Coordinates of C-alpha atoms and ligand atoms in Angstrom, one line a residue:
X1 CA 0.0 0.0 0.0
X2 CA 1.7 3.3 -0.8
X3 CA 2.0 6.4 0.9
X4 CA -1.3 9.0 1.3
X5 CA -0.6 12.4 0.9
X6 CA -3.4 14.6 1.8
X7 CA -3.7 18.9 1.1
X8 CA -6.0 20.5 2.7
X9 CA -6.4 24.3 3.3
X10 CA -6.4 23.5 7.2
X11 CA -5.0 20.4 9.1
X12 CA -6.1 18.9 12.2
X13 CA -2.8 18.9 14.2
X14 CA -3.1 16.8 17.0
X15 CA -2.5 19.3 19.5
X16 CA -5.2 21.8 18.1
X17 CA -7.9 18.5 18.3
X18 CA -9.8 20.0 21.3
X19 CA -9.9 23.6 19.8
X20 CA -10.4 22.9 16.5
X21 CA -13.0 24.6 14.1
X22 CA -16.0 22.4 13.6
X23 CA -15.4 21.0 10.6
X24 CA -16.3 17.1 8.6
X25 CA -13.2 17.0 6.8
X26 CA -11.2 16.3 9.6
X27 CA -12.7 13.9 11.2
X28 CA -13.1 11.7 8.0
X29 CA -9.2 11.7 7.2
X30 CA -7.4 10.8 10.1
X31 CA -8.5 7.3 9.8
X32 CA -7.5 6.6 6.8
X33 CA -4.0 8.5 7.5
X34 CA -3.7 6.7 10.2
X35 CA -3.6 3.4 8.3
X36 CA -1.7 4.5 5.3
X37 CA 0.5 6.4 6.9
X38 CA 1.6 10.1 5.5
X39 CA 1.6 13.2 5.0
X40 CA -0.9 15.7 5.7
X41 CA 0.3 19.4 4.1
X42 CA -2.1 22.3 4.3
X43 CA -2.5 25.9 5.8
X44 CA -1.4 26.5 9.8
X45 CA -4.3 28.9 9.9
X46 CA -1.5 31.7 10.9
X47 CA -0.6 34.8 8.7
X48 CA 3.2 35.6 8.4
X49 CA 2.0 39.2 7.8
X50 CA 3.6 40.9 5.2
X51 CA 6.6 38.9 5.0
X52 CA 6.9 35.6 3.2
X53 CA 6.0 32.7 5.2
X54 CA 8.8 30.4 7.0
X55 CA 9.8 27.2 6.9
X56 CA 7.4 24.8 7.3
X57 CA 6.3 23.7 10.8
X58 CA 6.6 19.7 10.9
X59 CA 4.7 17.9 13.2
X60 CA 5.2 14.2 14.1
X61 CA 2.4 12.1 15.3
X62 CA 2.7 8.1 14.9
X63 CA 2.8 7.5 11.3
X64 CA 1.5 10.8 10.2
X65 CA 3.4 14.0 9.5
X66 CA 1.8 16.9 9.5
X67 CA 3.6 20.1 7.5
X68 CA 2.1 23.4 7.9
X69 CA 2.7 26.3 5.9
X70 CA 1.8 30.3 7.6
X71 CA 0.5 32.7 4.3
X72 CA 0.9 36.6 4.0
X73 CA -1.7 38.4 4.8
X74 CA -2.4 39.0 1.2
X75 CA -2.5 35.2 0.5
X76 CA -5.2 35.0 3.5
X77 CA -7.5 38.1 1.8
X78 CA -7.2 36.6 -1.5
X79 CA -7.0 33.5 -1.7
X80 CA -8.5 32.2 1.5
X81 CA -11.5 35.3 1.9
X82 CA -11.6 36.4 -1.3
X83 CA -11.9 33.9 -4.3
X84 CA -12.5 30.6 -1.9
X85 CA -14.9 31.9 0.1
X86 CA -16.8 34.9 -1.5
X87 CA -16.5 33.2 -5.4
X88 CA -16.6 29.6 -5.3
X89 CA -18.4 28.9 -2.3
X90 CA -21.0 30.9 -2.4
X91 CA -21.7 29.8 -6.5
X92 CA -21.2 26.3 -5.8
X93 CA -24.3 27.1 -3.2
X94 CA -26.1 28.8 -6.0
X95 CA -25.8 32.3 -4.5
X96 CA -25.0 34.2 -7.3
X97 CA -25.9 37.1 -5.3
X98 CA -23.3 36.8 -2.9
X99 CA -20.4 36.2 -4.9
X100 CA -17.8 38.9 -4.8
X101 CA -15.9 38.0 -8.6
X102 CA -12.4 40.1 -8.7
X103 CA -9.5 39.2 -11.1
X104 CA -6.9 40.2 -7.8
X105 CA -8.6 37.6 -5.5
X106 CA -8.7 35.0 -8.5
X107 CA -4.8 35.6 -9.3
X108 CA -4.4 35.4 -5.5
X109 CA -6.1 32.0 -5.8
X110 CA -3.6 30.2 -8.4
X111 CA -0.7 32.0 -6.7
X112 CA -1.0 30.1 -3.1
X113 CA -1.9 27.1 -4.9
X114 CA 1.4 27.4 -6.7
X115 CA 3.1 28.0 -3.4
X116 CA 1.6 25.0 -2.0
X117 CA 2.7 23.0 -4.6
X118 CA 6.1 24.1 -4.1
X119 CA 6.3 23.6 -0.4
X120 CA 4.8 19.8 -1.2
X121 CA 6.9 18.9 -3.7
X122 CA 10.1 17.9 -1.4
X123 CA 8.1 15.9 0.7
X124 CA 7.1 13.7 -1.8
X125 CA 8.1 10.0 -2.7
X126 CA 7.9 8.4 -6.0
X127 CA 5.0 6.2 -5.5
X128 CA 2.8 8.2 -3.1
X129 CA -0.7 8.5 -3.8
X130 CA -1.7 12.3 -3.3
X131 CA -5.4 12.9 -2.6
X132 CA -6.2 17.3 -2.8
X133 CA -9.3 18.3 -0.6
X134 CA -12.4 20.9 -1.6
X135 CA -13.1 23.6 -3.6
X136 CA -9.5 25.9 -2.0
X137 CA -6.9 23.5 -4.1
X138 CA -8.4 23.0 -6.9
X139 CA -5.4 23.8 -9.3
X140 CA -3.3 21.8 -7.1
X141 CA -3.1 19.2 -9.6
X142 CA -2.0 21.2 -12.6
X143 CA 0.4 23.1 -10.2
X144 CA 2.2 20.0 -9.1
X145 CA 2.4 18.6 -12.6
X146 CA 3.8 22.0 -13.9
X147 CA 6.8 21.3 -11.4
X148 CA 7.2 17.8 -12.7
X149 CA 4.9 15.1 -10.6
X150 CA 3.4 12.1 -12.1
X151 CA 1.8 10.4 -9.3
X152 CA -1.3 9.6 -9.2
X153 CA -3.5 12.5 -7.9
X154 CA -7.1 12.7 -6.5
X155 CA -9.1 15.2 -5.7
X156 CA -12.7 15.2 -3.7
X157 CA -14.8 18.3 -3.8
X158 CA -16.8 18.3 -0.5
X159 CA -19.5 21.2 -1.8
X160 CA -22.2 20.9 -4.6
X161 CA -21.2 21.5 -8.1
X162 CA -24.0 23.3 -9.3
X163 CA -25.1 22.8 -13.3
X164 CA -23.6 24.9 -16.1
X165 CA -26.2 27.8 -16.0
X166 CA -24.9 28.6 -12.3
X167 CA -20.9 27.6 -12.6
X168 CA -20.3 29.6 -15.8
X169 CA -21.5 32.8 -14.1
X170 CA -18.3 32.3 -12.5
X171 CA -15.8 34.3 -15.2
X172 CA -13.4 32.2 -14.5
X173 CA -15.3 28.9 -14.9
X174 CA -13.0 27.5 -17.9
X175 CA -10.0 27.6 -15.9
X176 CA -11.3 26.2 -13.4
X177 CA -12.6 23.0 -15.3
X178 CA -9.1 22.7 -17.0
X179 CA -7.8 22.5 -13.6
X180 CA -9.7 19.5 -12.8
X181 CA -8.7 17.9 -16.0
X182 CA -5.1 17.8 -14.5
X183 CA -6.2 15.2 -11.8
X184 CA -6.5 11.3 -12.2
X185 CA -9.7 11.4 -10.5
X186 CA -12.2 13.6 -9.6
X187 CA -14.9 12.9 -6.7
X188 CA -18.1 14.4 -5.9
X189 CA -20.5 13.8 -2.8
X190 CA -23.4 12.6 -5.3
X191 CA -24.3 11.1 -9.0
X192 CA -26.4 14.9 -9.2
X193 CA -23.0 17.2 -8.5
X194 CA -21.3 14.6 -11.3
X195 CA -24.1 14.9 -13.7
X196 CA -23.4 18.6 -13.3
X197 CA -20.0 18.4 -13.8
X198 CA -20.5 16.1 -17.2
X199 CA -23.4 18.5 -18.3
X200 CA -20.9 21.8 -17.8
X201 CA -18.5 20.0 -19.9
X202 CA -21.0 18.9 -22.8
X203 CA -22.6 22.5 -22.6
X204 CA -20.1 24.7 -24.3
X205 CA -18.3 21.2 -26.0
X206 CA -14.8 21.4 -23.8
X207 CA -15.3 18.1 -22.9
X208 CA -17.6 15.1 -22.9
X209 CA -18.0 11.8 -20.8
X210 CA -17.3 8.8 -23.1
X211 CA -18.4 6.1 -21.0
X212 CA -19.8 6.0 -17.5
X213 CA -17.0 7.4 -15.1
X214 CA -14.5 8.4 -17.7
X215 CA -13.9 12.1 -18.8
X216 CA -12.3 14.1 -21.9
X217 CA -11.5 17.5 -21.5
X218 CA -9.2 19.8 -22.6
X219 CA -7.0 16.8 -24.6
X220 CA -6.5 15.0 -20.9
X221 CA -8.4 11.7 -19.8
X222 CA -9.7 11.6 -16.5
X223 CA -12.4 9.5 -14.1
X224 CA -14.7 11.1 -12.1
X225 CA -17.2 9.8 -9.9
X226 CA -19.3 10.2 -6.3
X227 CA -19.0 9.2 -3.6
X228 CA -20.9 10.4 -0.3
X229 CA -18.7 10.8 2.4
X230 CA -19.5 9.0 5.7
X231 CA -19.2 9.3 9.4
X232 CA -17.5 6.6 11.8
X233 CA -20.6 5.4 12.1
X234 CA -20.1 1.9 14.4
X235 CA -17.6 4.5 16.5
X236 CA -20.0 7.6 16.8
X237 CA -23.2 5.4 17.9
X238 CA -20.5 4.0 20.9
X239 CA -19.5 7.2 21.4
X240 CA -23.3 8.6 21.9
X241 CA -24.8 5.5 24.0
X242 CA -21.6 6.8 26.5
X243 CA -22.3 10.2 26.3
X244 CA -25.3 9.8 27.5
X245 CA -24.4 9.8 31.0
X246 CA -22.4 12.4 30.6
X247 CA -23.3 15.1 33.2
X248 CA -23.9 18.4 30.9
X249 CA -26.2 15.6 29.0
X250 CA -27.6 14.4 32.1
X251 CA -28.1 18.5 33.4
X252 CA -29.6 19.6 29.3
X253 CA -31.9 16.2 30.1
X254 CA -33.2 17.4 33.4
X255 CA -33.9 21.2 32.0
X256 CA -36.0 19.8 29.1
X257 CA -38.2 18.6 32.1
X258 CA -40.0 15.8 29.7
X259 CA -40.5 18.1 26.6
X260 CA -39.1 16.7 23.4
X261 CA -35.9 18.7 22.5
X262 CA -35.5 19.8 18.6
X263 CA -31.5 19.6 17.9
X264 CA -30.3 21.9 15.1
X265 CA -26.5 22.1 14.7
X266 CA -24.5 23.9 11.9
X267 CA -21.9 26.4 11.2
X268 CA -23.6 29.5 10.6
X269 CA -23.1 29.8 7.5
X270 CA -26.0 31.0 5.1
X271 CA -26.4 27.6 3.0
X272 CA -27.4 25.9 6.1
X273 CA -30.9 27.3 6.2
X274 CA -30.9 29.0 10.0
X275 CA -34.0 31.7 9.2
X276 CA -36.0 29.5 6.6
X277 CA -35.8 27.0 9.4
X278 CA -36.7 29.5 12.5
X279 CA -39.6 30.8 10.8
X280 CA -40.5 27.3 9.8
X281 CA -40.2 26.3 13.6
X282 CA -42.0 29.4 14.4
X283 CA -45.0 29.0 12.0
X284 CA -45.1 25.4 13.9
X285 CA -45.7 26.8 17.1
X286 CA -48.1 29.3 16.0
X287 CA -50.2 26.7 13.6
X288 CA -50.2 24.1 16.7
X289 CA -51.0 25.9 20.0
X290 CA -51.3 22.9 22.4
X291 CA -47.3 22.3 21.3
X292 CA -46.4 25.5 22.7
X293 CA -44.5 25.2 26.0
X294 CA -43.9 21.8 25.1
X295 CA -41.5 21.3 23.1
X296 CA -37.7 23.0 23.2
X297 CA -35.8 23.6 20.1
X298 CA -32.0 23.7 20.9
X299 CA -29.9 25.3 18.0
X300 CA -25.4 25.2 18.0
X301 CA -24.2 27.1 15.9
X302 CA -20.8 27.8 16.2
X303 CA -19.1 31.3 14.3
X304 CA -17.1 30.3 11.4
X305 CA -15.8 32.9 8.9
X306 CA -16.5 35.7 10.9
X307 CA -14.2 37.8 8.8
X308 CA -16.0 37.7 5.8
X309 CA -18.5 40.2 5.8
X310 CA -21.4 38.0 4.6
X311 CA -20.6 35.6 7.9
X312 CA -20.9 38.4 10.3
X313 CA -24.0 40.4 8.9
X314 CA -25.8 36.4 9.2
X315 CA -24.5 36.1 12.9
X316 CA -26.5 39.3 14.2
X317 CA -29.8 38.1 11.8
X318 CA -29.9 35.0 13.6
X319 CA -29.3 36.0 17.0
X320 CA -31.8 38.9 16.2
X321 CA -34.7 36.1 14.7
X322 CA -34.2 33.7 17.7
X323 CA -34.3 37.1 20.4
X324 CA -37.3 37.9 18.4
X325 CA -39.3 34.4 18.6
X326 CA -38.5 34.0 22.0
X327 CA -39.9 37.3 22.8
X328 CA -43.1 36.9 21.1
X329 CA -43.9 33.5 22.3
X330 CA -41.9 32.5 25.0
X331 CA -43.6 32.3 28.7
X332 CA -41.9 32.7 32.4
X333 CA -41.6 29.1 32.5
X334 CA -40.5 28.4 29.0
X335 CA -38.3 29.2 26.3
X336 CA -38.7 28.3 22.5
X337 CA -35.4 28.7 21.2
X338 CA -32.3 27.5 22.9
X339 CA -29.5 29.3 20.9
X340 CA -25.7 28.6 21.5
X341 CA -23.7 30.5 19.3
X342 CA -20.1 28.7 19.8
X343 CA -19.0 25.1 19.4
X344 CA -20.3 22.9 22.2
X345 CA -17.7 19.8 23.1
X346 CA -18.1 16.7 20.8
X347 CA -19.2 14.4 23.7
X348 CA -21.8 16.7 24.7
X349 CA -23.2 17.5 21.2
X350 CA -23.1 13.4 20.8
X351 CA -25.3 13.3 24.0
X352 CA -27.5 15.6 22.9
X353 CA -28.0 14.4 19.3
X354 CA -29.1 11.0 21.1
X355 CA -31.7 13.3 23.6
X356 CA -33.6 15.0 20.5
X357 CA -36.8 13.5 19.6
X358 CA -36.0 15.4 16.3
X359 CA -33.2 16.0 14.1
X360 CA -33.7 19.4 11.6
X361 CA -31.4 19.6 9.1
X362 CA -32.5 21.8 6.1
X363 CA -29.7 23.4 4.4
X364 CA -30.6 25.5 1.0
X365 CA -27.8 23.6 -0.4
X366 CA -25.5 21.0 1.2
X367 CA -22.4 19.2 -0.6
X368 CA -23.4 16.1 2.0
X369 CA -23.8 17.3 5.5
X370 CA -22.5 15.1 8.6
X371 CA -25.0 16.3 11.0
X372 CA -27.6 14.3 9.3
X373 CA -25.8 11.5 9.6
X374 CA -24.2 11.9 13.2
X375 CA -27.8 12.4 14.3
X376 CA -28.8 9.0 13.1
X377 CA -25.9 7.3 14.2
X378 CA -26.7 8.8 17.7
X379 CA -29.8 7.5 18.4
X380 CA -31.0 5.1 20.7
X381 CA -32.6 2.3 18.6
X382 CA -35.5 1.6 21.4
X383 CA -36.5 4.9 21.2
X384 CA -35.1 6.6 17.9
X385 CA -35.7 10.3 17.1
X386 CA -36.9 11.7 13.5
X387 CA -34.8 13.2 11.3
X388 CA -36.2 16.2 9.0
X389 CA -33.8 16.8 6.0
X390 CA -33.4 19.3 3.4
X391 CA -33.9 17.4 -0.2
X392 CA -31.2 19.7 -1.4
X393 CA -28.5 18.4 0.7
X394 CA -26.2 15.6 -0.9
X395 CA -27.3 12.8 2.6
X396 CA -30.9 13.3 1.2
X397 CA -30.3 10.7 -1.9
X398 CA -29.4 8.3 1.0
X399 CA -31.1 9.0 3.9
X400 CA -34.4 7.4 2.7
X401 CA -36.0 7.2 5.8
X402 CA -35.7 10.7 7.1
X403 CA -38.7 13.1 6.1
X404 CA -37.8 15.1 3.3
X405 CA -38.5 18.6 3.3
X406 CA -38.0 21.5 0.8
X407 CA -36.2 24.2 3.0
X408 CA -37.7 27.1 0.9
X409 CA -41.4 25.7 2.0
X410 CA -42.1 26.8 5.4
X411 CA -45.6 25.5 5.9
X412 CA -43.9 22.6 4.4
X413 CA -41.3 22.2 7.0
X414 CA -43.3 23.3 9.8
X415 CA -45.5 19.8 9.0
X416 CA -42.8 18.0 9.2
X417 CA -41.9 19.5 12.4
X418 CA -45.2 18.5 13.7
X419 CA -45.0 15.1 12.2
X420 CA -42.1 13.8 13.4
X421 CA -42.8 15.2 17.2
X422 CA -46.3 13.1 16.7
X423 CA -44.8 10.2 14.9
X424 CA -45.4 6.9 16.5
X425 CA -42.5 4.6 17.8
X426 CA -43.3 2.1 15.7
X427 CA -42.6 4.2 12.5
X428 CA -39.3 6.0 14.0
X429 CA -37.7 2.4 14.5
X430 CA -38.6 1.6 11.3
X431 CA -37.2 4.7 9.8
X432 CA -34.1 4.8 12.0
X433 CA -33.4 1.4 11.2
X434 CA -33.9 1.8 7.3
X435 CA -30.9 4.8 7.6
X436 CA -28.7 3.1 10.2
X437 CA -28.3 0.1 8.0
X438 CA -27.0 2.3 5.6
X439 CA -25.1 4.0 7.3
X440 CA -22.8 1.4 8.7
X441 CA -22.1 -0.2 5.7
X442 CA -21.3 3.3 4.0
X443 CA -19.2 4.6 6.4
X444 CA -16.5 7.5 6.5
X445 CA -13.6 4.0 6.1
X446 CA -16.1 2.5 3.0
X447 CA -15.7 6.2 1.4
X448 CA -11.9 6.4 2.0
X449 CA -11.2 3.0 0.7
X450 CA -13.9 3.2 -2.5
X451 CA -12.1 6.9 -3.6
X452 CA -8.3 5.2 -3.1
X453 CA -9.0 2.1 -4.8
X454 CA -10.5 3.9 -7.9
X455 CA -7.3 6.2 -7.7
X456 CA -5.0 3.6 -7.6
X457 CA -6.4 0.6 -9.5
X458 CA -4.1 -0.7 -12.9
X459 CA -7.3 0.3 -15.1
X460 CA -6.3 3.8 -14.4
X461 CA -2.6 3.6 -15.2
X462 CA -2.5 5.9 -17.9
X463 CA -3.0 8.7 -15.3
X464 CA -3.3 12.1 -16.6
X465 CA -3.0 11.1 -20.0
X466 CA -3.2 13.0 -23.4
X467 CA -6.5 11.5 -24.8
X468 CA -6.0 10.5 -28.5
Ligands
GDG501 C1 -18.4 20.5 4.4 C2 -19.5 20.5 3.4 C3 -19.9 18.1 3.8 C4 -20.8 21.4 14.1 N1 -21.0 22.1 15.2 C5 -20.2 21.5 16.2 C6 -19.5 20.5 15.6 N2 -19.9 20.4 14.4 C7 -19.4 19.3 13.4 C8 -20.5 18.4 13.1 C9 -20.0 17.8 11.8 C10 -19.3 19.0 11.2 O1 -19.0 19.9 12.2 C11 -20.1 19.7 10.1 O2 -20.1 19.0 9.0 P1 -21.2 19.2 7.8 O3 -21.1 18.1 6.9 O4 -22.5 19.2 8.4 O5 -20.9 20.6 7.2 P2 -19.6 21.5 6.7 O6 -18.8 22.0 7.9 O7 -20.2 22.6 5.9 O8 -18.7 20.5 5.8 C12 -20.6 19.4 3.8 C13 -18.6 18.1 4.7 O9 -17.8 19.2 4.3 C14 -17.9 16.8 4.6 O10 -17.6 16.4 3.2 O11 -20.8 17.1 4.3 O12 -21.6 19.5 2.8 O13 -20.1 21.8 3.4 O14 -19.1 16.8 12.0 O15 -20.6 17.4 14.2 N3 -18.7 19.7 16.4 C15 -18.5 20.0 17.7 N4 -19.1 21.1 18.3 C16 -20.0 21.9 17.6 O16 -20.5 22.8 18.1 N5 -17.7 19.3 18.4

């Protein structure tokens, strides 16, 4: 088995575990790491201000080396806020409206991923397999092959790719595409995000899928593919049943004094859905008056991206909506919104996941999203709770027995809401058992070792070839 080498734009050191940003990438990595053994090369999360970054920090931990590089701060602002986060994340979540397009940001862009290249390339080995993460490093590929590399090279997007209409309002769209041409093997959560990819190619004819799987574009040959990243499923059930007795568990237990809890937990970030999903809750408790005061809703949403204007505008919304419902409707005895706006400790959120009748997850648009599945693995399967999930994230063409929801439909969601607090035990076990089975056969190790072994099979030897 040969090396892994995984880039990422931030890296889970192993002293930084207990601090570090919510996040599903990490989480899903380390085991396979762990087993290859490797190296794991990405961002330190620090700016070297305005002079050039230092050596790279090295950091040893059983089998796995971690190599961190600092940025400028004009790296950071460009590449990092500006053309990652307010360009390609927000169009890969069809908000058009939100993306910030500027040539400086997108030359900022290819720069650091040229600089990561060249910090990578003397820590690779001949025969190491090099797997890029997300929607950051996506020239990565071309970059390293510039500077001479012919391993094999993967590369997973964790976000939607939305269809042609949407991705080409990105100026830069072309480039972009080409970029991806230069890997082995590209991965996408779902069949729907590679359907997009295939139909972006065939739209303005820069590329075309001969077969199922294979890609032409831009005179290379390349596979591409989904595959919906998983959780430690087995683990995280294990991990919940514990928790359980867990005192903050056992205190957020005895506070709920019998009334079903509602768990919401996301970033706050503006594709997860937070004010379609507090009005939704709120049109719940104002269409079903005997609910009210019995039932709590308990939202975490930790601050991520705060520096990005978009990110902090959204934190005060929420905070304002939640103030707002729990003004108008709350009692002396009762309060409709729980809202915790940092990250809450991953025993604890595993605890309460396994507490909550219900489960809402309705993201506008989600490349997979975790928490649907960390919910369901949570639960306790005498007594499962529901889970209510956007159809437009990427675990809603798996989750089949969850009750699908169109985030944008707030009468909509608020029936589900209502549903799955009335829903009889006899249906939740089936339901939860329909997902769980699912889930532990397609779990975050299945995901690791289905991407590698298309990477790496003999079919694919011609890597990065010239198609004829
Ligand atoms: C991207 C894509 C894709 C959240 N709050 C806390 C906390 N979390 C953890 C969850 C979960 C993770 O963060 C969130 O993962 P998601 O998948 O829901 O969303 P993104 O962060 O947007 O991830 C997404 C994913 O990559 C993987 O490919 O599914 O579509 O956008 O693990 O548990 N963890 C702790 N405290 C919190 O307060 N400890």
């Amino acid at each position: 088995m040969s090396r892994l080498v995984v880039i990422s734009n931030r890296v889970p050191v192993p002293d930084e575990k207990k601090g570090a940003p919510a996040g599903g990438l990490a989480v899903a990595l380390r085991a396979a790491l762990e087993e290859r053994g490797g190296v794991w090369m990405g961002w330190s999360g620090k700016s070297s201000g305005e002079q050039d970054a230092g050596p790279l920090s090295m950091i040893e931990d059983g089998n796995i080396t971690y190599a961190l590089t600092d940025l400028t701060d004009r790296d950071v602002e460009e590449y990092y806020h500006g053309f990652a986060n307010r360009v390609l994340w927000p169009i890969c979540h069809y908000r058009l409206d939100l993306a910030d397009y500027g040539r400086k940001e997108m030359s900022g862009y290819f720069r650091v991923n040229g600089f990561f290249a060249e910090r990578l390339l003397p820590l690779l080995q001949p025969d190491d397999t090099i797997w890029v993460h997300d929607y950051h490093l996506i020239p990565m590929a071309r970059e390293l092959r510039e500077r001479g590399v012919r391993n094999r090279i993967g590369f997973f997007l964790h976000i939607p790719l939305p269809p042609a209409d949407v991705l080409f309002t990105m100026p830069v769209h072309e480039e972009i595409i080409k970029c991806l041409a230069h890997y082995d093997l590209v991965g996408f959560q779902t069949d729907h995000d590679l359907a997009n990819f295939v139909g972006a190619l065939e739209r303005e004819g820069i590329g075309h899928s001969p077969a199922p799987g294979h890609l032409v574009s831009f005179e290379r040959k390349f596979r591409g593919g989904a595959y919906p990243i998983g959780i430690e499923t087995a683990a995280f059930a294990g991990f919940a049943r514990r928790a359980a007795s867990h005192a903050m568990v056992r205190k957020a237990e005895e506070s709920l004094v019998s009334r079903p809890l509602i768990i919401g937990v996301d970033r706050l970030d503006y594709s997860k859905g937070l004010t379609q999903r507090i009005d939704a809750y709120e049109r719940f408790l104002v269409d079903n008056p005997h609910h009210r005061g019995n039932v709590t809703y308990l939202q975490v949403t930790p601050k991520s991206r705060s520096e990005v204007p978009e990110y902090e505008a959204m934190q005060r919304t929420v905070a304002e909506q939640a103030g707002r419902v729990n003004g108008a409707l709350g009692t002396v005895d009762w309060v409709p919104i729980r809202y915790i706006n940092r990250s809450v400790a991953r025993p604890l959120l595993a605890g309460l996941y396994r507490l909550a009748r219900v489960g809402l997850v309705t993201p506008l648009r989600d490349g997979m999203n975790l928490v649907a599945k960390e919910y369901v693995a949570a639960q306790n399967p005498e007594d499962p709770g529901v889970l209510i999930l956007s159809r437009f994230a990427g675990a809603a063409r798996e989750m089949n027995g969850a009750l699908l929801v169109n985030p944008y439909d707030m009468e909509g969601t608020a029936n589900a809401i209502k549903r799955a607090i009335e829903m009889p035990l006899e249906e939740r076990k089936a339901r939860w058992q329909q997902m769980m089975d699912r889930l532990l056969v397609h779990d975050v190790s299945r995901w690791c070792d289905d991407f590698l072994s298309d990477l790496t099979e003999e079919e694919n030897a011609a890597h990065a070839a010239l198609a004829t």
